[in-house]
Short mmCIF file of C-alpha atoms in Angstrom, two decimals:
data_model
loop_
_atom_site.label_atom_id
_atom_site.label_comp_id
_atom_site.label_asym_id
_atom_site.label_seq_id
_atom_site.Cartn_x
_atom_site.Cartn_y
_atom_site.Cartn_z
CA MET D 174 -121.69 -81.22 -36.25
CA THR D 175 -119.72 -78.13 -35.15
CA ALA D 176 -118.00 -75.79 -37.56
CA GLU D 177 -114.64 -76.81 -36.13
CA VAL D 178 -115.17 -80.51 -36.82
CA SER D 179 -116.87 -80.09 -40.18
CA HIS D 180 -114.18 -77.96 -41.80
CA SER D 181 -110.83 -79.29 -40.58
CA PHE D 182 -109.76 -82.81 -39.72
CA LEU D 183 -106.69 -84.55 -38.40
CA LEU D 184 -105.91 -88.24 -38.96
CA ASP D 185 -102.92 -90.34 -38.00
CA GLY D 186 -100.99 -91.75 -40.93
CA ALA D 187 -102.37 -92.01 -44.45
CA VAL D 188 -106.06 -92.24 -45.38
CA GLU D 189 -107.84 -94.99 -47.33
CA TRP D 190 -109.92 -92.73 -49.54
CA SER D 191 -111.58 -95.62 -51.37
CA GLU D 192 -113.33 -96.63 -48.14
CA ILE D 193 -114.38 -93.07 -47.39
CA ALA D 194 -115.75 -92.61 -50.94
CA THR D 195 -118.26 -95.42 -50.44
CA ALA D 196 -119.95 -93.47 -47.65
CA LEU D 197 -120.91 -90.58 -49.96
CA GLY D 198 -123.94 -92.31 -51.46
CA ASP D 199 -124.98 -90.75 -54.76
CA LEU D 200 -122.10 -88.27 -54.57
CA ARG D 201 -118.66 -89.00 -55.96
CA LEU D 202 -115.19 -88.19 -54.69
CA GLU D 203 -112.66 -86.93 -57.21
CA PHE D 204 -109.06 -85.77 -56.92
CA ASP D 205 -108.28 -82.75 -59.07
CA THR D 206 -104.51 -82.97 -59.27
CA GLU D 207 -101.77 -85.52 -59.18
CA ASP D 208 -100.25 -86.15 -55.78
CA MET D 209 -97.40 -83.58 -55.32
CA SER D 210 -94.44 -84.64 -53.17
CA LEU D 211 -92.70 -81.67 -51.55
CA SER D 212 -90.16 -81.00 -48.82
CA PHE D 213 -91.57 -79.24 -45.78
CA ARG D 214 -90.51 -77.66 -42.51
CA MET D 215 -92.73 -77.13 -39.47
CA LEU D 216 -91.78 -73.74 -38.04
CA ASP D 217 -92.17 -72.07 -34.68
CA CYS D 218 -90.05 -69.92 -32.38
CA HIS D 219 -88.02 -71.23 -29.44
CA ASP D 220 -90.86 -70.36 -27.05
CA GLN D 221 -93.19 -72.46 -29.26
CA LEU D 222 -95.84 -69.76 -29.13
CA LEU D 223 -97.63 -71.09 -32.19
CA ARG D 224 -97.83 -74.54 -30.61
CA LYS D 225 -99.16 -73.02 -27.39
CA SER D 226 -101.81 -71.06 -29.28
CA GLY D 227 -103.05 -74.15 -31.17
CA ARG D 228 -101.45 -73.27 -34.50
CA VAL D 229 -99.20 -75.13 -36.92
CA LEU D 230 -97.01 -73.34 -39.46
CA LEU D 231 -95.81 -75.36 -42.46
CA GLU D 232 -93.34 -74.11 -45.04
CA PHE D 233 -93.44 -75.85 -48.43
CA ASP D 234 -93.52 -75.01 -52.14
CA ASP D 235 -92.09 -71.50 -51.45
CA SER D 236 -95.08 -70.64 -49.28
CA LEU D 237 -96.21 -70.60 -45.67
CA THR D 238 -99.44 -72.23 -44.50
CA MET D 239 -100.84 -71.50 -41.04
CA LEU D 240 -103.32 -74.07 -39.76
CA ALA D 241 -105.62 -73.85 -36.75
CA ALA D 242 -108.80 -75.62 -35.70
CA GLY D 243 -112.02 -74.02 -36.87
CA THR D 244 -110.45 -71.51 -39.27
CA PRO D 245 -109.50 -71.70 -42.96
CA PRO D 246 -105.77 -72.07 -43.70
CA GLN D 247 -103.86 -68.80 -43.98
CA ARG D 248 -101.28 -68.71 -46.75
CA GLN D 249 -98.68 -66.37 -48.07
CA ALA D 250 -95.35 -66.40 -49.88
CA THR D 251 -92.16 -66.95 -47.93
CA ALA D 252 -88.73 -65.47 -48.56
CA GLU D 253 -85.53 -67.45 -48.96
CA ALA D 254 -83.56 -65.57 -46.31
CA ALA D 255 -86.47 -64.92 -43.92
CA ARG D 256 -85.21 -65.62 -40.39
CA PHE D 257 -87.62 -63.35 -38.54
CA PRO D 258 -91.28 -62.47 -39.07
CA ALA D 259 -90.21 -58.98 -40.18
CA ASP D 260 -88.24 -60.54 -43.06
CA LEU D 261 -91.38 -61.99 -44.65
CA PRO D 262 -93.29 -60.28 -47.45
CA GLU D 263 -96.62 -58.79 -46.46
CA GLY D 264 -99.33 -61.33 -45.71
CA PRO D 265 -101.46 -62.89 -42.96
CA VAL D 266 -98.70 -65.14 -41.63
CA LYS D 267 -96.30 -62.22 -41.31
CA ARG D 268 -98.90 -60.13 -39.47
CA LEU D 269 -99.70 -62.90 -37.01
CA THR D 270 -96.12 -64.00 -36.27
CA GLU D 271 -94.77 -60.45 -36.10
CA LYS D 272 -97.39 -59.70 -33.46
CA THR D 273 -96.79 -62.98 -31.60
CA PHE D 274 -92.97 -63.08 -31.48
CA PRO D 275 -91.38 -60.00 -33.09
CA LEU D 276 -87.94 -60.60 -31.54
CA ARG D 277 -87.72 -64.34 -32.07
CA CYS D 278 -86.51 -66.14 -35.17
CA PHE D 279 -88.17 -69.04 -36.94
CA LEU D 280 -86.82 -72.47 -36.02
CA ALA D 281 -87.55 -75.78 -37.74
CA MET D 282 -89.30 -78.07 -35.25
CA ALA D 283 -89.61 -80.90 -37.82
CA SER D 284 -88.92 -81.53 -41.50
CA GLY D 285 -89.61 -84.21 -44.06
CA THR D 286 -91.89 -84.89 -47.00
CA LEU D 287 -95.37 -83.51 -47.63
CA HIS D 288 -97.85 -84.89 -50.15
CA ARG D 289 -100.38 -82.36 -51.34
CA ASN D 290 -103.61 -83.08 -53.19
CA SER D 291 -107.00 -81.45 -53.67
CA LEU D 292 -110.39 -83.11 -53.75
CA ARG D 293 -113.88 -82.42 -55.02
CA VAL D 294 -117.22 -83.99 -54.21
CA VAL D 295 -119.45 -83.99 -57.33
CA ASP D 296 -122.90 -85.26 -58.30
CA ASP D 297 -123.95 -87.34 -61.31
CA GLU D 298 -123.90 -84.22 -63.48
CA ALA D 299 -120.29 -83.49 -62.45
CA LYS D 300 -121.42 -80.41 -60.54
CA THR D 301 -119.09 -79.61 -57.66
CA HIS D 302 -120.67 -79.62 -54.19
CA LEU D 303 -117.52 -79.40 -52.08
CA ARG D 304 -113.81 -78.69 -52.39
CA GLY D 305 -111.02 -79.70 -50.08
CA GLU D 306 -107.29 -80.00 -49.60
CA ILE D 307 -105.29 -82.96 -48.32
CA LEU D 308 -101.85 -82.58 -46.77
CA THR D 309 -100.12 -85.80 -45.74
CA VAL D 310 -97.15 -84.70 -43.69
CA GLY D 311 -94.38 -87.04 -42.62
CA SER D 312 -91.13 -86.78 -40.67
CA ASP D 313 -88.79 -89.52 -39.53
CA ALA D 314 -90.92 -89.81 -36.40
CA GLY D 315 -94.43 -90.17 -37.85
CA HIS D 316 -97.13 -89.10 -40.30
CA VAL D 317 -100.38 -87.16 -40.07
CA THR D 318 -103.00 -86.24 -42.63
CA LEU D 319 -104.65 -82.83 -42.53
CA VAL D 320 -107.92 -82.43 -44.43
CA THR D 321 -109.48 -79.01 -44.89
CA LEU D 322 -112.95 -78.76 -46.44
CA SER D 323 -114.24 -75.65 -48.18
CA PRO D 324 -118.06 -75.91 -48.39
CA LEU D 325 -119.80 -74.20 -51.29
CA ARG D 326 -122.83 -72.04 -50.69
CA GLY D 327 -126.10 -73.89 -51.01
CA TYR D 328 -124.64 -77.40 -50.60
CA THR D 329 -124.78 -79.07 -47.20
CA ARG D 330 -125.05 -82.80 -47.97
CA ALA D 331 -121.49 -83.13 -49.26
CA PRO D 332 -119.67 -81.61 -46.26
CA ASP D 333 -121.95 -83.47 -43.85
CA ARG D 334 -121.40 -86.84 -45.51
CA LEU D 335 -117.67 -86.47 -46.05
CA GLY D 336 -117.21 -85.10 -42.53
CA ALA D 337 -119.14 -88.03 -41.06
CA ALA D 338 -117.08 -90.50 -43.13
CA LEU D 339 -113.81 -88.95 -41.92
CA LEU D 340 -114.99 -89.10 -38.32
CA ALA D 341 -115.93 -92.73 -38.76
CA HIS D 342 -112.37 -93.43 -39.90
CA GLY D 343 -110.86 -91.94 -36.76
CA ALA D 344 -110.53 -88.28 -37.71
CA GLY D 345 -110.67 -85.58 -35.09
CA PRO D 346 -110.34 -81.79 -35.02
CA LEU D 347 -107.01 -80.24 -35.96
CA GLU D 348 -104.88 -80.26 -32.78
CA ALA D 349 -101.51 -78.54 -32.89
CA GLU D 350 -100.20 -80.46 -29.90
CA HIS D 351 -100.97 -83.83 -31.53
CA ILE D 352 -99.24 -82.75 -34.74
CA PHE D 353 -96.17 -81.61 -32.79
CA THR D 354 -95.90 -84.79 -30.74
CA THR D 355 -96.30 -86.93 -33.87
CA LEU D 356 -93.87 -85.10 -36.15
CA ALA D 357 -91.43 -83.83 -33.51
CA PRO D 358 -91.75 -86.05 -30.42
CA ASN D 359 -88.20 -85.27 -29.28
CA VAL D 360 -88.69 -81.50 -29.24
CA PRO D 361 -89.53 -80.67 -25.61
CA ARG D 362 -91.81 -77.85 -24.62
CA TYR D 363 -89.82 -74.78 -23.63
CA VAL D 364 -90.98 -72.78 -20.61
CA ALA D 365 -88.94 -69.73 -19.59
CA LYS D 366 -90.77 -69.50 -16.24
CA PRO D 367 -91.28 -73.04 -14.92
CA LYS D 368 -94.40 -73.51 -12.84
CA MET D 369 -93.79 -75.52 -9.72
CA ARG D 370 -96.34 -77.56 -7.85
CA PHE D 371 -96.00 -78.16 -4.16
CA SER D 372 -97.96 -80.39 -1.84
CA GLY D 373 -97.75 -77.96 1.08
CA HIS D 374 -95.41 -80.15 3.09
CA GLU D 375 -92.15 -78.88 1.56
CA THR D 376 -89.39 -77.22 3.51
CA ALA D 377 -87.69 -73.98 2.53
CA PHE D 378 -84.74 -76.11 1.40
CA ASP D 379 -86.99 -78.15 -0.92
CA VAL D 380 -88.36 -75.03 -2.62
CA ALA D 381 -84.92 -73.49 -3.03
CA VAL D 382 -83.45 -76.64 -4.58
CA GLU D 383 -86.39 -77.20 -6.92
CA THR D 384 -86.41 -73.57 -8.06
CA ILE D 385 -82.67 -73.52 -8.76
CA ARG D 386 -82.81 -76.90 -10.51
CA ASN D 387 -85.58 -75.65 -12.80
CA TYR D 388 -83.75 -72.45 -13.74
CA ILE D 389 -80.49 -74.26 -14.41
CA ALA D 390 -82.51 -76.33 -16.91
CA VAL D 391 -83.86 -73.13 -18.50
CA ALA D 392 -80.35 -71.73 -18.86
CA ARG D 393 -79.09 -74.95 -20.44
CA ALA D 394 -82.04 -75.02 -22.86
CA ASN D 395 -80.80 -71.68 -24.24
CA GLU D 396 -77.11 -72.52 -24.63
CA ALA D 397 -77.35 -73.80 -28.21
CA GLY D 398 -79.33 -70.75 -29.28
CA VAL D 399 -76.77 -68.40 -27.74
CA ILE D 400 -73.94 -70.25 -29.46
CA GLY D 401 -75.81 -70.27 -32.77
CA ASP D 402 -76.69 -66.57 -32.30
CA HIS D 403 -80.18 -67.26 -33.65
CA ASP D 404 -81.81 -64.30 -31.91
CA THR D 405 -81.17 -62.05 -28.93
CA GLU D 406 -83.82 -63.67 -26.71
CA PHE D 407 -81.75 -66.81 -26.17
CA LEU D 408 -79.13 -64.80 -24.28
CA HIS D 409 -81.82 -62.79 -22.51
CA ASP D 410 -83.55 -65.92 -21.20
CA TYR D 411 -80.18 -67.48 -20.29
CA ARG D 412 -79.24 -64.46 -18.21
CA VAL D 413 -82.66 -64.17 -16.54
CA ALA D 414 -82.51 -67.84 -15.54
CA LEU D 415 -79.08 -67.44 -13.93
CA ARG D 416 -80.17 -64.17 -12.30
CA LYS D 417 -83.09 -65.97 -10.67
CA VAL D 418 -80.77 -68.69 -9.41
CA ARG D 419 -78.59 -66.03 -7.82
CA SER D 420 -81.70 -64.37 -6.36
CA VAL D 421 -82.72 -67.60 -4.64
CA LEU D 422 -79.26 -67.90 -3.11
CA SER D 423 -79.42 -64.30 -1.89
CA LEU D 424 -83.05 -64.20 -0.74
CA PHE D 425 -83.36 -67.63 0.86
CA LYS D 426 -81.13 -66.70 3.77
CA GLY D 427 -80.17 -69.52 6.11
CA VAL D 428 -81.46 -72.27 3.82
CA PHE D 429 -78.00 -73.48 2.76
CA GLY D 430 -74.87 -73.44 4.88
CA SER D 431 -73.06 -70.09 4.81
CA VAL D 432 -69.88 -71.44 3.22
CA GLN D 433 -71.80 -73.36 0.58
CA THR D 434 -73.99 -70.33 -0.16
CA ALA D 435 -70.92 -68.19 -0.79
CA GLU D 436 -69.41 -70.86 -3.04
CA LEU D 437 -72.62 -71.21 -5.05
CA LYS D 438 -73.02 -67.44 -5.45
CA ALA D 439 -69.48 -67.19 -6.76
CA ALA D 440 -69.96 -70.12 -9.14
CA PHE D 441 -73.12 -68.70 -10.72
CA SER D 442 -71.64 -65.19 -10.89
CA ASP D 443 -68.68 -66.62 -12.80
CA LEU D 444 -71.08 -68.29 -15.26
CA MET D 445 -72.95 -65.05 -15.89
CA ALA D 446 -70.05 -62.61 -16.07
CA PRO D 447 -69.01 -63.30 -19.71
CA THR D 448 -72.56 -62.58 -20.96
CA GLY D 449 -72.95 -58.99 -19.82
CA ARG D 450 -71.32 -57.02 -22.61
CA VAL D 451 -73.04 -58.93 -25.42
CA ARG D 452 -76.42 -58.28 -23.81
CA ASP D 453 -75.66 -54.57 -23.34
CA LEU D 454 -74.72 -54.26 -27.00
CA ASP D 455 -77.80 -56.23 -28.08
CA VAL D 456 -80.03 -53.79 -26.22
CA TYR D 457 -78.38 -50.79 -27.88
CA LEU D 458 -78.55 -52.29 -31.35
CA MET D 459 -82.18 -53.43 -30.98
CA ASP D 460 -83.18 -49.93 -29.83
CA ARG D 461 -81.33 -48.11 -32.61
CA ALA D 462 -84.53 -46.80 -34.24
CA GLY D 463 -85.71 -45.52 -30.86
CA TYR D 464 -82.45 -43.67 -30.24
CA ASP D 465 -82.58 -42.15 -33.72
CA ALA D 466 -86.12 -40.95 -33.05
CA LEU D 467 -84.99 -39.11 -29.91
CA VAL D 468 -82.59 -36.74 -31.64
CA PRO D 469 -83.18 -34.27 -34.50
CA GLU D 470 -82.72 -35.68 -37.98
CA GLN D 471 -79.53 -33.73 -38.63
CA LEU D 472 -77.86 -35.42 -35.65
CA ARG D 473 -78.70 -38.99 -36.63
CA PRO D 474 -75.65 -39.55 -38.87
CA GLY D 475 -73.46 -38.95 -35.83
CA LEU D 476 -75.20 -41.76 -33.98
CA SER D 477 -74.33 -44.09 -36.86
CA VAL D 478 -70.68 -43.82 -35.83
CA MET D 479 -71.59 -45.15 -32.40
CA PHE D 480 -73.86 -47.93 -33.66
CA ASP D 481 -71.29 -49.07 -36.23
CA ALA D 482 -68.76 -49.30 -33.42
CA PHE D 483 -71.25 -51.23 -31.26
CA ALA D 484 -71.95 -53.67 -34.09
CA ALA D 485 -68.25 -54.34 -34.62
CA GLU D 486 -67.66 -54.77 -30.88
CA ARG D 487 -70.64 -57.07 -30.66
CA ASP D 488 -69.12 -59.45 -33.23
CA GLY D 489 -65.99 -59.79 -31.13
CA ALA D 490 -67.87 -60.10 -27.82
CA GLN D 491 -70.17 -62.76 -29.26
CA ALA D 492 -67.18 -64.78 -30.52
CA LYS D 493 -65.66 -64.69 -27.01
CA LEU D 494 -68.96 -65.75 -25.47
CA VAL D 495 -69.30 -68.68 -27.86
CA LYS D 496 -65.76 -69.78 -27.02
CA HIS D 497 -66.63 -69.57 -23.32
CA LEU D 498 -69.83 -71.62 -23.65
CA LYS D 499 -68.07 -74.28 -25.72
CA SER D 500 -65.11 -74.52 -23.37
CA LYS D 501 -64.48 -77.63 -21.30
CA GLY D 502 -64.23 -75.45 -18.22
CA TYR D 503 -67.72 -74.02 -18.64
CA GLN D 504 -69.29 -77.34 -19.52
CA LYS D 505 -67.65 -79.02 -16.55
CA LYS D 506 -68.75 -76.31 -14.14
CA ILE D 507 -72.38 -76.05 -15.18
CA SER D 508 -72.73 -79.83 -15.47
CA ALA D 509 -71.40 -80.19 -11.94
CA LEU D 510 -73.90 -77.62 -10.64
CA GLU D 511 -76.69 -79.34 -12.54
CA GLU D 512 -75.74 -82.67 -10.96
CA GLN D 513 -75.41 -81.09 -7.52
CA PHE D 514 -78.99 -79.79 -7.55
CA ALA D 515 -80.33 -82.97 -9.13
CA HIS D 516 -78.98 -84.91 -6.12
CA PRO D 517 -79.06 -82.39 -3.23
CA ASP D 518 -78.28 -84.83 -0.43
CA GLY D 519 -74.73 -83.51 -0.33
CA PHE D 520 -75.80 -79.97 0.61
CA VAL D 521 -75.29 -78.60 4.07
CA ARG D 522 -78.60 -77.19 5.28
CA GLY D 523 -78.66 -73.91 7.15
CA GLU D 524 -80.71 -73.15 10.23
CA ALA D 525 -83.74 -72.18 8.10
CA GLY D 526 -83.51 -75.12 5.70
CA GLY D 527 -85.91 -77.30 7.66
CA LEU D 528 -88.60 -74.66 8.15
CA SER D 529 -91.98 -75.09 6.55
CA ALA D 530 -91.80 -73.50 3.10
CA GLU D 531 -95.16 -71.81 3.62
CA VAL D 532 -94.21 -70.18 6.94
CA TYR D 533 -90.78 -69.23 5.58
CA ALA D 534 -92.34 -67.73 2.44
CA ARG D 535 -94.77 -65.54 4.34
CA LYS D 536 -92.01 -64.17 6.56
CA LEU D 537 -89.76 -63.39 3.58
CA VAL D 538 -92.51 -61.74 1.55
CA TRP D 539 -93.61 -59.58 4.47
CA LYS D 540 -90.03 -58.52 5.21
CA SER D 541 -89.44 -57.69 1.55
CA TYR D 542 -92.65 -55.64 1.37
CA ARG D 543 -91.75 -53.66 4.48
CA LYS D 544 -88.35 -52.88 2.97
CA ILE D 545 -90.03 -51.46 -0.16
CA CYS D 546 -92.20 -49.21 2.00
CA LYS D 547 -89.22 -48.04 4.05
CA ILE D 548 -87.20 -47.09 0.99
CA ALA D 549 -90.13 -45.42 -0.76
CA ALA D 550 -90.87 -43.26 2.28
CA HIS D 551 -87.58 -41.37 1.77
CA ILE D 552 -87.82 -40.78 -1.97
CA GLY D 553 -88.57 -37.28 -3.19
CA ASP D 554 -87.57 -34.82 -5.89
CA ASP D 555 -84.04 -34.49 -4.50
CA THR D 556 -83.39 -38.16 -3.81
CA VAL D 557 -80.09 -39.39 -5.25
CA ASP D 558 -80.21 -41.96 -8.06
CA GLU D 559 -78.77 -44.69 -5.85
CA ASP D 560 -81.85 -44.64 -3.58
CA VAL D 561 -84.21 -44.94 -6.55
CA HIS D 562 -82.11 -47.85 -7.80
CA GLU D 563 -82.39 -49.43 -4.34
CA LEU D 564 -86.19 -49.22 -4.60
CA ARG D 565 -86.07 -50.85 -8.03
CA ILE D 566 -83.97 -53.72 -6.71
CA ALA D 567 -86.23 -54.15 -3.68
CA CYS D 568 -89.29 -54.32 -5.95
CA LYS D 569 -87.59 -56.88 -8.17
CA LYS D 570 -86.73 -59.05 -5.15
CA PHE D 571 -90.32 -58.80 -3.93
CA ARG D 572 -91.62 -59.89 -7.33
CA TYR D 573 -89.17 -62.80 -7.48
CA LEU D 574 -90.30 -64.01 -4.05
CA LEU D 575 -93.94 -63.90 -5.16
CA GLU D 576 -93.04 -65.86 -8.29
CA PHE D 577 -90.99 -68.46 -6.42
CA PHE D 578 -93.59 -69.05 -3.74
CA ALA D 579 -96.76 -68.49 -5.80
CA PRO D 580 -97.85 -72.17 -5.62
CA LEU D 581 -97.86 -71.96 -1.82
CA PHE D 582 -100.20 -68.97 -1.68
CA PRO D 583 -104.00 -69.29 -1.98
CA GLY D 584 -105.72 -68.75 -5.31
CA LYS D 585 -104.16 -66.13 -7.54
CA SER D 586 -103.10 -63.72 -4.82
CA ALA D 587 -99.44 -63.68 -5.91
CA LYS D 588 -100.35 -63.02 -9.55
CA ARG D 589 -102.65 -60.16 -8.54
CA LEU D 590 -99.89 -58.52 -6.50
CA ILE D 591 -97.37 -58.89 -9.34
CA LYS D 592 -99.85 -57.33 -11.75
CA ARG D 593 -100.36 -54.36 -9.42
CA MET D 594 -96.61 -53.78 -9.33
CA LYS D 595 -96.32 -53.54 -13.11
CA ALA D 596 -96.60 -49.74 -13.56
CA LEU D 597 -94.20 -49.08 -10.68
CA GLN D 598 -91.64 -51.57 -11.96
CA ASP D 599 -91.95 -50.28 -15.52
CA THR D 600 -91.20 -46.69 -14.52
CA LEU D 601 -88.36 -47.81 -12.22
CA GLY D 602 -86.98 -49.83 -15.14
CA VAL D 603 -87.07 -46.82 -17.49
CA PHE D 604 -85.42 -44.69 -14.80
CA ASN D 605 -82.64 -47.23 -14.39
CA ASP D 606 -82.18 -47.69 -18.14
CA CYS D 607 -81.79 -43.94 -18.62
CA SER D 608 -79.22 -43.76 -15.83
CA VAL D 609 -77.18 -46.70 -17.12
CA GLN D 610 -77.35 -45.49 -20.71
CA LYS D 611 -76.25 -41.97 -19.79
CA ASP D 612 -73.18 -43.31 -18.02
CA SER D 613 -72.39 -45.78 -20.77
CA LEU D 614 -72.75 -43.19 -23.53
CA ALA D 615 -70.61 -40.69 -21.63
CA THR D 616 -67.90 -43.33 -21.24
CA PHE D 617 -68.12 -44.19 -24.95
CA MET D 618 -67.86 -40.52 -25.92
CA SER D 619 -64.80 -39.90 -23.75
CA THR D 620 -62.85 -43.12 -24.36
CA HIS D 621 -63.81 -44.86 -27.60
CA PRO D 622 -61.45 -44.50 -30.60
CA ALA D 623 -64.45 -44.00 -32.90
CA VAL D 624 -64.99 -40.55 -31.38
CA THR D 625 -61.97 -38.98 -33.07
CA GLY D 626 -61.45 -36.93 -36.20
CA ALA D 627 -64.19 -35.18 -38.18
CA ARG D 628 -66.71 -38.00 -37.80
CA GLY D 629 -65.80 -38.28 -34.14
CA LEU D 630 -66.81 -34.67 -33.55
CA GLU D 631 -70.09 -35.34 -35.35
CA ALA D 632 -70.64 -38.41 -33.16
CA ALA D 633 -69.82 -36.49 -29.97
CA GLN D 634 -72.41 -33.82 -30.78
CA SER D 635 -75.08 -36.44 -31.44
CA ILE D 636 -74.24 -38.48 -28.35
CA GLY D 637 -74.19 -35.35 -26.20
CA ALA D 638 -77.68 -34.44 -27.42
CA LEU D 639 -78.87 -37.98 -26.72
CA ILE D 640 -77.48 -37.89 -23.17
CA ALA D 641 -79.33 -34.62 -22.52
CA ILE D 642 -82.60 -36.13 -23.75
CA LEU D 643 -82.10 -39.25 -21.63
CA ASP D 644 -81.49 -37.02 -18.61
CA GLN D 645 -84.82 -35.27 -19.22
CA ARG D 646 -86.57 -38.61 -19.53
CA GLN D 647 -84.96 -39.85 -16.33
CA ARG D 648 -86.17 -36.78 -14.43
CA ALA D 649 -89.70 -37.35 -15.73
CA GLU D 650 -89.62 -40.98 -14.61
CA ARG D 651 -88.37 -39.98 -11.17
CA ALA D 652 -91.44 -37.75 -10.81
CA ARG D 653 -93.66 -40.71 -11.64
CA VAL D 654 -92.05 -43.11 -9.17
CA MET D 655 -94.01 -42.01 -6.10
CA THR D 656 -97.25 -41.69 -8.08
CA TYR D 657 -96.97 -45.30 -9.20
CA PHE D 658 -95.82 -46.43 -5.76
CA ASP D 659 -98.94 -44.91 -4.21
CA GLN D 660 -101.08 -46.70 -6.82
CA PHE D 661 -99.36 -50.00 -6.05
CA ASN D 662 -99.41 -49.51 -2.29
CA SER D 663 -103.15 -48.91 -2.10
CA ALA D 664 -105.18 -49.81 0.99
CA GLU D 665 -106.46 -52.85 -0.87
CA THR D 666 -102.94 -54.04 -1.72
CA ARG D 667 -101.66 -53.45 1.82
CA ALA D 668 -104.58 -55.40 3.25
CA GLU D 669 -104.05 -58.29 0.83
CA ILE D 670 -100.32 -58.52 1.57
CA LYS D 671 -100.94 -58.34 5.31
CA THR D 672 -103.61 -61.03 5.16
CA LEU D 673 -101.41 -63.27 3.04
CA CYS D 674 -98.33 -62.86 5.22
CA GLN D 675 -99.98 -63.16 8.62
CA ARG D 676 -101.54 -66.57 8.00
CA LYS D 677 -100.31 -69.52 9.94
CA GLY D 678 -98.19 -67.54 12.33
CA ALA D 679 -96.08 -65.43 10.01
CA ALA D 680 -94.69 -62.42 11.80
CA ALA D 681 -95.99 -59.01 10.76
#
C-alpha cells in the first residue's frame, strides 16, 4: 500500500462506519467527538490554480484547511476580511497561495455544510494505535467524504487494516478534480490561453475562426469579474483576449474579405477602448511600492499626491467601465460577434482563406521572423524610441503567431522558440514601460489639478525625480536590446526557424 493511499482517502457520499469497523479484527473503532456541523466554502482563484495543482482549500470554523494527496492537511487561521492571500495571517496556507497567485483574490467555488469528526483505532486495553479525521462535505450538487489518517509510530496494523477496509468500500486517493466536479459541477475550468487541436487538414480560415471564437469566450468569462472588481487580473485577461482577437484579424491577411476584416477590427477596437484607462491606473497602483523604492525617502510623500489622485480617478473610471459592460449596447455587440464566430458560414472568405493552415502558418511565421531581423539590424545606441517600439511589436506578433499555430508545428518547436524569446521580450517590455510611464508622468505633472499649491510643488519634485530615474532605466534597457536579440537569434534558433518554415513548400 503506497503512502498516498494509506494516509488520505476520498469516498463519494457518506460512509457506513459500522461496516468498516467489522474489518478491524481485534481492534476497535472509536469516535472522539460529537459530529460537528459547520458551514464551509471551497476556495480557489479564478484561474483555479489550486485545482490544477491537485489541491483543495476548505474554509470552515474560522480556519483554512489545504488538502492534497499524499500529504498531511495544512491548516491555519483565516481572517474575516481576507480577499487576497496577502490578507491572511501568517501560516502555511498563506505562504502557498501567496506564491501561487499573489495578484488573484479568493473566490468561492462551492459552499454548503461540512460535518467534522475525529476517529481513533484502539486495542482491548484502550491504547490508541491510530488517529484520523473525517470531513463529510456537501453542497447542493453532491457530497464527498475525506478521511485523513495519522499513523502513530510503532503501530502498522491499524492503518493497514483501516486503509484496506476503506478501499474495500470504494475509497480512492484524494483527487482534487473529483472533489471539484462533485461539489461544483457547474463551475467550468478557466483557461486564459486555450489550447487548440487540429487534425492537419484545416484551412487558414478554420484556424482564424477557431482562435477568435476561443478568445471571445475567454473575454466573456472575465466580464463578471471585471464588473465585480474582484481583482485586477480579470481586466488584464479580458484585454489580452481581445488583443489576441485583433492580432488574428491583423496578422491573418487575406483570410477574411477586406471589408469584413475592417468591420471586425473596428468592432473589437470599440469593445476594448473603454478598458484602457482603468488598466493603466491599475498598473500604477499595483507598482506603487516599486515607484516609492526608486526615489529617495524624502521624496516619497510627493508621490503620494499622485497615487491618491490615481486612486480617485480609478474609482470613476471603473464605474464608467462597469456601466459600459452592463449596457445593452455592449451586450448586444459582443453577443452578436460571439454568434457570428460560432456560425461562420456567413463570412466572406478572402483569397487566402482556403489555403492549408500549415502552409499558411509557415509563410506567416517566416515573414514575421525576417521582419524582426530587418528591424533589429538598424538598432543601435542612437536609434529613436519608435524603432525600438517597432521591434517590440514585431516580436509580440511573432510570438502570437507561434502560439496560434503551435498545434500545427512538430513536437514542441513553437514552445522552444517562445522560450528563447523571453529575455528579449522582457527587456523590450521594460523599455516600452519606461517610455510610456515617462510620457504619462510628464503629462500628469503638467496638466493634473493635483499638482498645484504647496503639495503640488512637492509632487512635481518627486515626479520629476522619478522621470529622471525611469529615463536612466530606459537607456540601460536599450543597451541590452541587441545583446538579448543576439542571444535569441543564435545559429541554433535561426536553423530551427528555417527548418520549421521551409517544410512542405513554405517560401524562405
